[in-house]
Short mmCIF file of C-alpha atoms in Angstrom, two decimals:
data_model
loop_
_atom_site.label_atom_id
_atom_site.label_comp_id
_atom_site.label_asym_id
_atom_site.label_seq_id
_atom_site.Cartn_x
_atom_site.Cartn_y
_atom_site.Cartn_z
CA MET A 255 0.19 -0.10 0.08
CA GLN A 256 1.35 3.43 -1.03
CA SER A 257 2.64 5.46 1.98
CA GLY A 258 2.38 9.27 2.64
CA ILE A 259 -1.28 9.95 2.12
CA SER A 260 -2.12 13.35 3.81
CA ALA A 261 -4.92 15.69 4.11
CA SER A 262 -5.01 17.96 0.94
CA LYS A 263 -5.14 21.99 1.39
CA GLU A 264 -8.96 22.05 0.16
CA LEU A 265 -9.81 19.59 2.89
CA HIS A 266 -8.35 21.76 5.55
CA GLN A 267 -10.23 24.57 4.22
CA ALA A 268 -13.35 22.82 3.86
CA PHE A 269 -13.29 21.63 7.51
CA ASN A 270 -12.36 25.03 8.35
CA ASP A 271 -15.30 26.21 6.55
CA LEU A 272 -17.50 23.64 8.18
CA VAL A 273 -16.28 24.83 11.44
CA SER A 274 -17.25 28.51 10.76
CA SER A 275 -20.46 27.93 9.19
CA PRO A 276 -23.65 27.16 10.90
CA GLY A 277 -25.38 26.47 7.71
CA GLN A 278 -23.28 23.04 7.07
CA ARG A 279 -23.80 19.93 8.92
CA GLY A 280 -20.78 18.10 7.57
CA LEU A 281 -18.64 17.15 4.48
CA LEU A 282 -17.65 14.00 2.66
CA ALA A 283 -13.98 13.20 1.87
CA GLY A 284 -12.45 10.75 -0.19
CA ILE A 285 -8.79 9.71 -1.31
CA LYS A 286 -7.30 10.75 -4.63
CA ASN A 287 -3.91 10.84 -5.94
CA GLU A 288 -2.48 10.08 -2.39
CA GLN A 289 -4.44 12.75 -0.91
CA LEU A 290 -7.39 13.17 1.48
CA ILE A 291 -9.66 15.46 -0.56
CA PRO A 292 -13.44 17.08 0.22
CA LEU A 293 -16.09 15.47 -1.78
CA ASP A 294 -19.26 16.91 -0.87
CA VAL A 295 -21.05 19.41 1.47
CA ILE A 296 -23.66 18.30 3.73
CA THR A 297 -25.90 21.30 4.47
CA SER A 298 -28.11 22.05 7.47
CA SER A 299 -31.69 22.63 7.42
CA SER A 300 -32.49 22.15 11.23
CA ALA A 301 -30.73 22.57 14.60
CA ASP A 302 -31.61 19.10 15.16
CA PHE A 303 -28.76 16.64 13.95
CA SER A 304 -31.13 13.74 13.20
CA SER A 305 -33.13 15.52 10.85
CA ASP A 306 -30.12 16.60 9.13
CA LEU A 307 -29.38 13.07 8.61
CA THR A 308 -31.78 12.31 5.63
CA SER A 309 -29.57 14.35 3.29
CA LEU A 310 -26.73 12.07 3.97
CA ASN A 311 -28.37 9.22 2.29
CA SER A 312 -28.14 10.64 -1.02
CA LEU A 313 -24.50 11.75 -1.02
CA ILE A 314 -23.10 8.11 0.03
CA LYS A 315 -23.11 4.94 -2.51
CA ASP A 316 -23.76 1.36 -1.61
CA ASN A 317 -20.35 0.48 -3.38
CA GLU A 318 -18.03 3.40 -2.61
CA ALA A 319 -16.11 3.97 0.59
CA ALA A 320 -16.03 7.59 1.95
CA TYR A 321 -15.20 9.59 5.00
CA ILE A 322 -18.02 11.45 6.48
CA ILE A 323 -17.39 14.46 9.16
CA LEU A 324 -20.55 15.43 11.00
CA ARG A 325 -20.99 18.46 13.37
CA ARG A 326 -23.16 16.58 16.19
CA TYR A 327 -22.47 18.61 19.18
CA ALA A 328 -23.24 22.46 18.48
CA ASP A 329 -20.85 25.07 20.12
CA SER A 330 -18.65 22.43 21.11
CA PRO A 331 -14.91 22.58 20.17
CA ASP A 332 -14.68 18.78 19.92
CA GLY A 333 -18.43 18.54 18.68
CA TYR A 334 -17.52 16.46 15.67
CA VAL A 335 -17.86 12.92 14.68
CA ALA A 336 -15.54 11.28 12.13
CA VAL A 337 -17.08 8.32 10.53
CA THR A 338 -15.33 5.87 8.20
CA TYR A 339 -17.98 4.40 5.75
CA VAL A 340 -16.91 1.18 4.13
CA PRO A 341 -19.63 -0.77 2.46
CA ASP A 342 -19.05 -4.30 2.17
CA THR A 343 -19.46 -4.38 -1.51
CA ALA A 344 -16.72 -1.64 -2.04
CA PRO A 345 -13.75 -3.01 -3.87
CA VAL A 346 -11.30 -4.85 -1.31
CA ARG A 347 -8.31 -2.50 -2.00
CA GLN A 348 -10.53 0.31 -1.33
CA LYS A 349 -11.68 -0.94 1.97
CA MET A 350 -8.24 -1.74 3.25
CA LEU A 351 -6.85 1.77 2.05
CA PHE A 352 -9.78 3.65 3.73
CA ALA A 353 -9.58 1.55 6.81
CA ALA A 354 -5.75 2.32 7.02
CA THR A 355 -6.10 5.77 6.30
CA ARG A 356 -9.04 6.48 8.89
CA LEU A 357 -6.61 7.67 11.51
CA THR A 358 -4.71 9.87 9.27
CA LEU A 359 -7.97 11.93 8.78
CA VAL A 360 -8.64 12.86 12.47
CA ARG A 361 -4.90 13.39 13.19
CA GLU A 362 -4.56 15.95 10.39
CA LEU A 363 -7.67 17.59 10.95
CA GLY A 364 -7.10 17.74 14.64
CA LEU A 365 -7.73 14.93 17.31
CA GLU A 366 -9.06 17.40 19.76
CA ARG A 367 -12.12 18.10 17.48
CA PHE A 368 -13.35 14.77 17.44
CA ARG A 369 -15.38 13.45 20.26
CA GLU A 370 -16.31 10.07 18.15
CA THR A 371 -15.00 8.29 15.66
CA LEU A 372 -17.24 5.27 13.92
CA PHE A 373 -16.68 2.58 11.54
CA ALA A 374 -20.07 1.95 9.53
CA THR A 375 -20.73 -0.32 6.72
CA THR A 376 -24.38 0.20 5.76
CA LYS A 377 -26.29 3.43 5.05
CA ALA A 378 -29.05 2.19 7.66
CA GLU A 379 -26.13 2.84 10.34
CA LEU A 380 -25.77 6.29 9.40
CA THR A 381 -29.76 7.25 9.61
CA ALA A 382 -31.35 8.51 12.43
CA GLU A 383 -32.60 5.05 13.80
CA GLY A 384 -28.89 4.01 13.23
CA TRP A 385 -27.66 6.76 15.48
CA LYS A 386 -30.27 6.01 18.20
CA LYS A 387 -29.02 2.38 18.17
CA HIS A 388 -25.31 3.28 18.45
CA ASP A 389 -25.86 5.66 21.51
CA LEU A 390 -28.30 3.19 23.02
CA HIS A 391 -25.88 0.27 23.03
CA GLY A 392 -22.22 1.74 22.90
CA GLU A 393 -20.58 -1.24 24.60
CA THR A 394 -22.98 -3.98 23.56
CA LYS A 395 -22.67 -3.75 20.00
CA ALA A 396 -23.28 -6.91 17.64
CA PRO A 397 -19.99 -8.59 16.79
CA LEU A 398 -17.72 -6.64 14.91
CA THR A 399 -16.58 -7.46 11.32
CA GLU A 400 -13.03 -8.05 10.57
CA GLU A 401 -12.72 -4.38 9.60
CA GLU A 402 -14.35 -3.15 12.56
CA GLN A 403 -12.19 -5.57 14.92
CA SER A 404 -9.22 -4.32 13.22
CA LEU A 405 -9.74 -0.56 13.76
CA GLN A 406 -10.84 -1.45 17.42
CA ASP A 407 -7.39 -3.24 18.08
CA ILE A 408 -5.51 -0.11 16.50
CA LYS A 409 -7.63 2.39 18.45
CA ASP A 410 -7.08 0.11 21.81
CA ALA A 411 -3.31 0.45 20.98
CA GLU A 412 -3.32 4.17 20.49
CA ALA A 413 -4.99 4.50 23.85
CA ASP A 414 -1.88 2.91 25.46
CA ALA A 415 -3.68 0.23 26.79
CA SER A 416 -1.97 -1.91 29.41
CA ARG A 417 0.26 -4.91 27.79
CA GLY A 418 2.11 -7.54 29.61
CA THR A 419 5.89 -7.09 28.61
CA SER A 420 8.87 -9.65 28.82
CA ALA A 421 12.31 -8.63 30.47
CA ARG A 422 13.79 -9.90 27.24
CA SER A 423 11.69 -7.61 25.10
CA HIS A 424 12.04 -3.78 24.06
CA HIS A 425 9.13 -1.38 23.30
CA VAL A 426 9.10 0.17 19.96
CA SER A 427 7.19 3.81 19.92
CA THR A 428 5.47 4.50 16.75
CA ASP A 429 4.75 8.00 15.50
CA SER A 430 0.82 6.65 16.00
CA LYS A 431 1.72 5.93 19.78
CA LEU A 432 1.13 2.14 18.83
CA LYS A 433 3.40 0.49 21.10
CA LEU A 434 5.03 -2.91 19.82
CA LEU A 435 7.77 -5.42 21.32
CA ILE A 436 10.73 -6.76 20.09
CA ASP A 437 12.38 -9.46 21.18
CA ASP A 438 16.25 -9.61 21.89
CA ASP A 439 17.11 -12.31 19.13
CA ALA A 440 15.58 -9.55 16.49
CA LEU A 441 17.72 -6.85 18.11
CA ASP A 442 20.68 -8.93 18.31
CA ALA A 443 20.25 -9.70 14.39
CA LEU A 444 20.16 -5.91 13.96
CA LYS A 445 23.28 -5.17 15.60
CA GLY A 446 24.92 -8.14 13.57
CA LEU A 447 24.14 -6.53 10.53
CA LYS A 448 26.23 -3.47 11.51
CA GLY A 449 29.17 -5.53 12.48
CA GLY A 450 28.95 -7.39 9.08
CA ASP A 451 27.75 -10.62 10.26
CA HIS A 452 24.89 -10.86 7.51
CA ASN A 453 23.84 -8.48 5.31
CA LEU A 454 20.13 -9.02 5.54
CA VAL A 455 17.70 -9.11 8.49
CA GLN A 456 14.10 -9.85 8.19
CA LEU A 457 11.68 -9.32 11.07
CA LYS A 458 8.03 -10.55 11.18
CA TYR A 459 5.01 -9.30 13.35
CA ASN A 460 3.87 -12.12 15.78
CA MET A 461 0.03 -11.17 15.99
CA PRO A 462 -0.93 -13.33 18.97
CA LYS A 463 2.08 -12.50 21.09
CA GLU A 464 1.98 -8.58 19.64
CA THR A 465 5.86 -8.77 19.48
CA ILE A 466 8.33 -8.19 16.53
CA GLU A 467 10.40 -11.40 15.98
CA LEU A 468 13.36 -12.52 13.88
CA ALA A 469 11.99 -13.95 10.61
CA GLY A 470 15.74 -14.75 9.47
CA THR A 471 19.06 -13.69 8.46
CA SER A 472 21.05 -14.47 5.49
CA SER A 473 23.53 -12.96 2.90
CA ALA A 474 21.97 -11.90 -0.23
CA GLU A 475 22.89 -10.12 -3.38
CA ALA A 476 20.69 -7.09 -4.72
CA GLY A 477 19.92 -9.30 -7.41
CA THR A 478 18.56 -12.22 -5.48
CA LEU A 479 17.14 -10.13 -2.59
CA ALA A 480 13.50 -10.78 -3.82
CA ASN A 481 13.92 -14.62 -3.61
CA ALA A 482 14.96 -14.22 -0.03
CA VAL A 483 12.02 -12.24 1.26
CA SER A 484 8.75 -13.78 1.95
CA GLU A 485 6.25 -13.61 -0.75
CA SER A 486 3.25 -14.42 1.33
CA GLU A 487 3.91 -12.30 4.55
CA PRO A 488 4.60 -9.01 5.36
CA ARG A 489 8.25 -8.12 6.43
CA TYR A 490 10.45 -5.50 7.76
CA SER A 491 13.79 -6.02 6.05
CA PHE A 492 17.29 -4.54 6.51
CA PHE A 493 19.54 -5.11 3.68
CA ARG A 494 23.27 -3.81 3.71
CA TYR A 495 23.81 -2.96 0.20
CA SER A 496 27.68 -2.98 -1.12
CA TYR A 497 28.52 -1.25 -4.12
CA HIS A 498 31.44 1.13 -5.60
CA SER A 499 31.34 4.80 -6.08
CA GLU A 500 33.87 6.92 -7.64
CA GLY A 501 36.42 4.27 -6.34
CA ARG A 502 35.18 3.94 -2.93
CA GLU A 503 33.11 0.96 -1.54
CA GLU A 504 29.74 1.81 0.16
CA SER A 505 27.66 -0.35 2.01
CA PRO A 506 24.34 1.58 3.15
CA VAL A 507 21.74 0.19 5.03
CA ILE A 508 18.35 0.00 3.20
CA PHE A 509 15.10 -0.50 5.15
CA ILE A 510 12.54 -2.25 3.20
CA TYR A 511 9.05 -2.80 3.91
CA THR A 512 7.03 -5.37 1.88
CA CYS A 513 3.20 -6.26 2.36
CA PRO A 514 1.59 -8.77 -0.23
CA SER A 515 -1.75 -7.51 -1.45
CA GLY A 516 -3.27 -10.71 0.07
CA SER A 517 -2.35 -9.76 3.75
CA LYS A 518 -4.99 -9.56 6.07
CA LEU A 519 -6.18 -6.02 6.92
CA LYS A 520 -4.89 -6.02 10.64
CA GLU A 521 -1.60 -7.14 9.38
CA ARG A 522 -1.42 -4.45 6.90
CA MET A 523 -2.34 -1.66 9.36
CA VAL A 524 -0.41 -3.14 12.39
CA TYR A 525 2.65 -3.16 9.92
CA ALA A 526 2.35 0.24 8.28
CA LEU A 527 1.81 1.58 12.02
CA GLY A 528 4.98 0.17 13.36
CA ARG A 529 7.17 0.62 10.52
CA ALA A 530 8.51 4.05 11.59
CA GLY A 531 9.20 2.92 15.27
CA ILE A 532 11.23 0.14 13.72
CA VAL A 533 13.63 2.42 11.71
CA ALA A 534 13.89 4.53 14.84
CA LEU A 535 14.80 1.58 17.14
CA ALA A 536 17.07 0.31 14.50
CA GLY A 537 19.02 3.35 14.80
CA SER A 538 18.71 4.10 18.59
CA ARG A 539 19.13 0.40 19.62
CA ALA A 540 21.37 -1.48 17.13
CA GLY A 541 23.21 1.97 15.80
CA LEU A 542 22.25 1.57 12.04
CA GLU A 543 21.91 4.55 9.79
CA ILE A 544 19.12 3.96 7.31
CA ALA A 545 20.09 5.61 3.85
CA ARG A 546 16.96 4.57 2.26
CA LYS A 547 13.43 3.53 3.07
CA LEU A 548 11.34 1.44 0.32
CA GLU A 549 7.96 -0.05 0.20
CA ALA A 550 6.70 -2.69 -1.84
CA SER A 551 3.78 -5.06 -2.39
CA SER A 552 5.80 -7.71 -3.58
CA PRO A 553 9.55 -8.36 -3.08
CA SER A 554 9.72 -8.82 -7.06
CA GLU A 555 9.53 -5.25 -7.24
CA ILE A 556 12.94 -4.97 -5.24
CA THR A 557 15.60 -5.49 -7.99
CA ALA A 558 19.26 -5.02 -8.55
CA SER A 559 18.39 -1.93 -10.81
CA THR A 560 15.63 -0.36 -8.71
CA ILE A 561 18.27 -0.47 -5.65
CA MET A 562 21.06 0.80 -7.98
CA GLU A 563 19.01 3.89 -9.03
CA GLU A 564 18.45 4.74 -5.51
CA PHE A 565 22.12 5.49 -5.27
CA GLN A 566 22.83 7.22 -8.38
CA PRO A 567 25.42 10.45 -8.19
CA LYS A 568 23.35 13.47 -7.68
CA GLN A 569 20.13 12.00 -6.64
CA GLU A 570 18.56 13.79 -3.97
CA GLN A 571 18.50 11.87 -0.51
CA LYS A 572 15.02 10.82 0.20
CA SER A 573 13.47 11.04 3.54
CA GLY A 574 10.29 9.21 3.21
CA PHE A 575 8.92 6.03 1.91
CA SER A 576 9.19 5.49 -1.86
CA ARG A 577 7.90 2.96 -3.80
CA PRO A 578 10.53 1.01 -6.67
CA LYS A 579 9.32 1.06 -10.20
CA ARG A 580 8.07 -2.22 -11.23
CA PRO A 581 10.40 -4.18 -13.37
CA GLY A 582 9.91 -3.55 -17.10
CA LYS A 583 8.02 -0.40 -16.41
CA HIS A 584 9.44 3.05 -17.24
#
């Protein structure tokens, strides 16, 4: 999944307009060209929240995901609700993208503005009757779908819920405040990468134990790297790339995040949220300086030529995650 999705200037302006305009009840937002953008304005014809929900039905579709921002509590700084609407009939990739980006939406517009965040899969949940059920049942909701459960897991983690820890584990703090643990074998392998014991370290996330573990170490060439990395499961890989530049031997470390398209939604979100923390830990605990950060759906996208292109002379240093070109495409 492509990284770096952010709120556009247009969405920030649309939200500011909503905050300052009593005549608006809310707005719809979507994702286009790696940005969160405004789609429609939900007008207000009444001071009653439930009455204004009738106009929402015609704006959302049965097979298309959307973000819905509603002013629910008038004259309150945190009077807004962010709804992630992901119908079951929406395309699978769209469902995953909207679910995984849902936290970005509220962060960029201001967490302090939102009293509630909801996940809905049907139009009925967003009617006056649906909101009434939500208010009445709160903690006694129906069994969650996989998408809803995944989002709840992330929300719980972001609230820094108490977790048991091991004396042989180390905390990884991510930008999203998701707390992960990394075991000593994984940390030792990263230190060994600096010492030259191997040039490839693969880490995986043990979902039941909520721990980053060592998936394996090996020695690989850039041309055989794709064969060494798992095609079926997400991986955090640290690869020491050796090459010659102007008569000098260089050996920078590359962080590679791979997440196959068939990965479960919860895996995709946890890996995406944890990658920044893993990179930070590699620097602070293992002494690794990460020269490049790459992201790919399949290890086959990471070829010798794409890695070489990252280190061409005069190429600007990259600070974010980039997606390599697919083989054969220019």
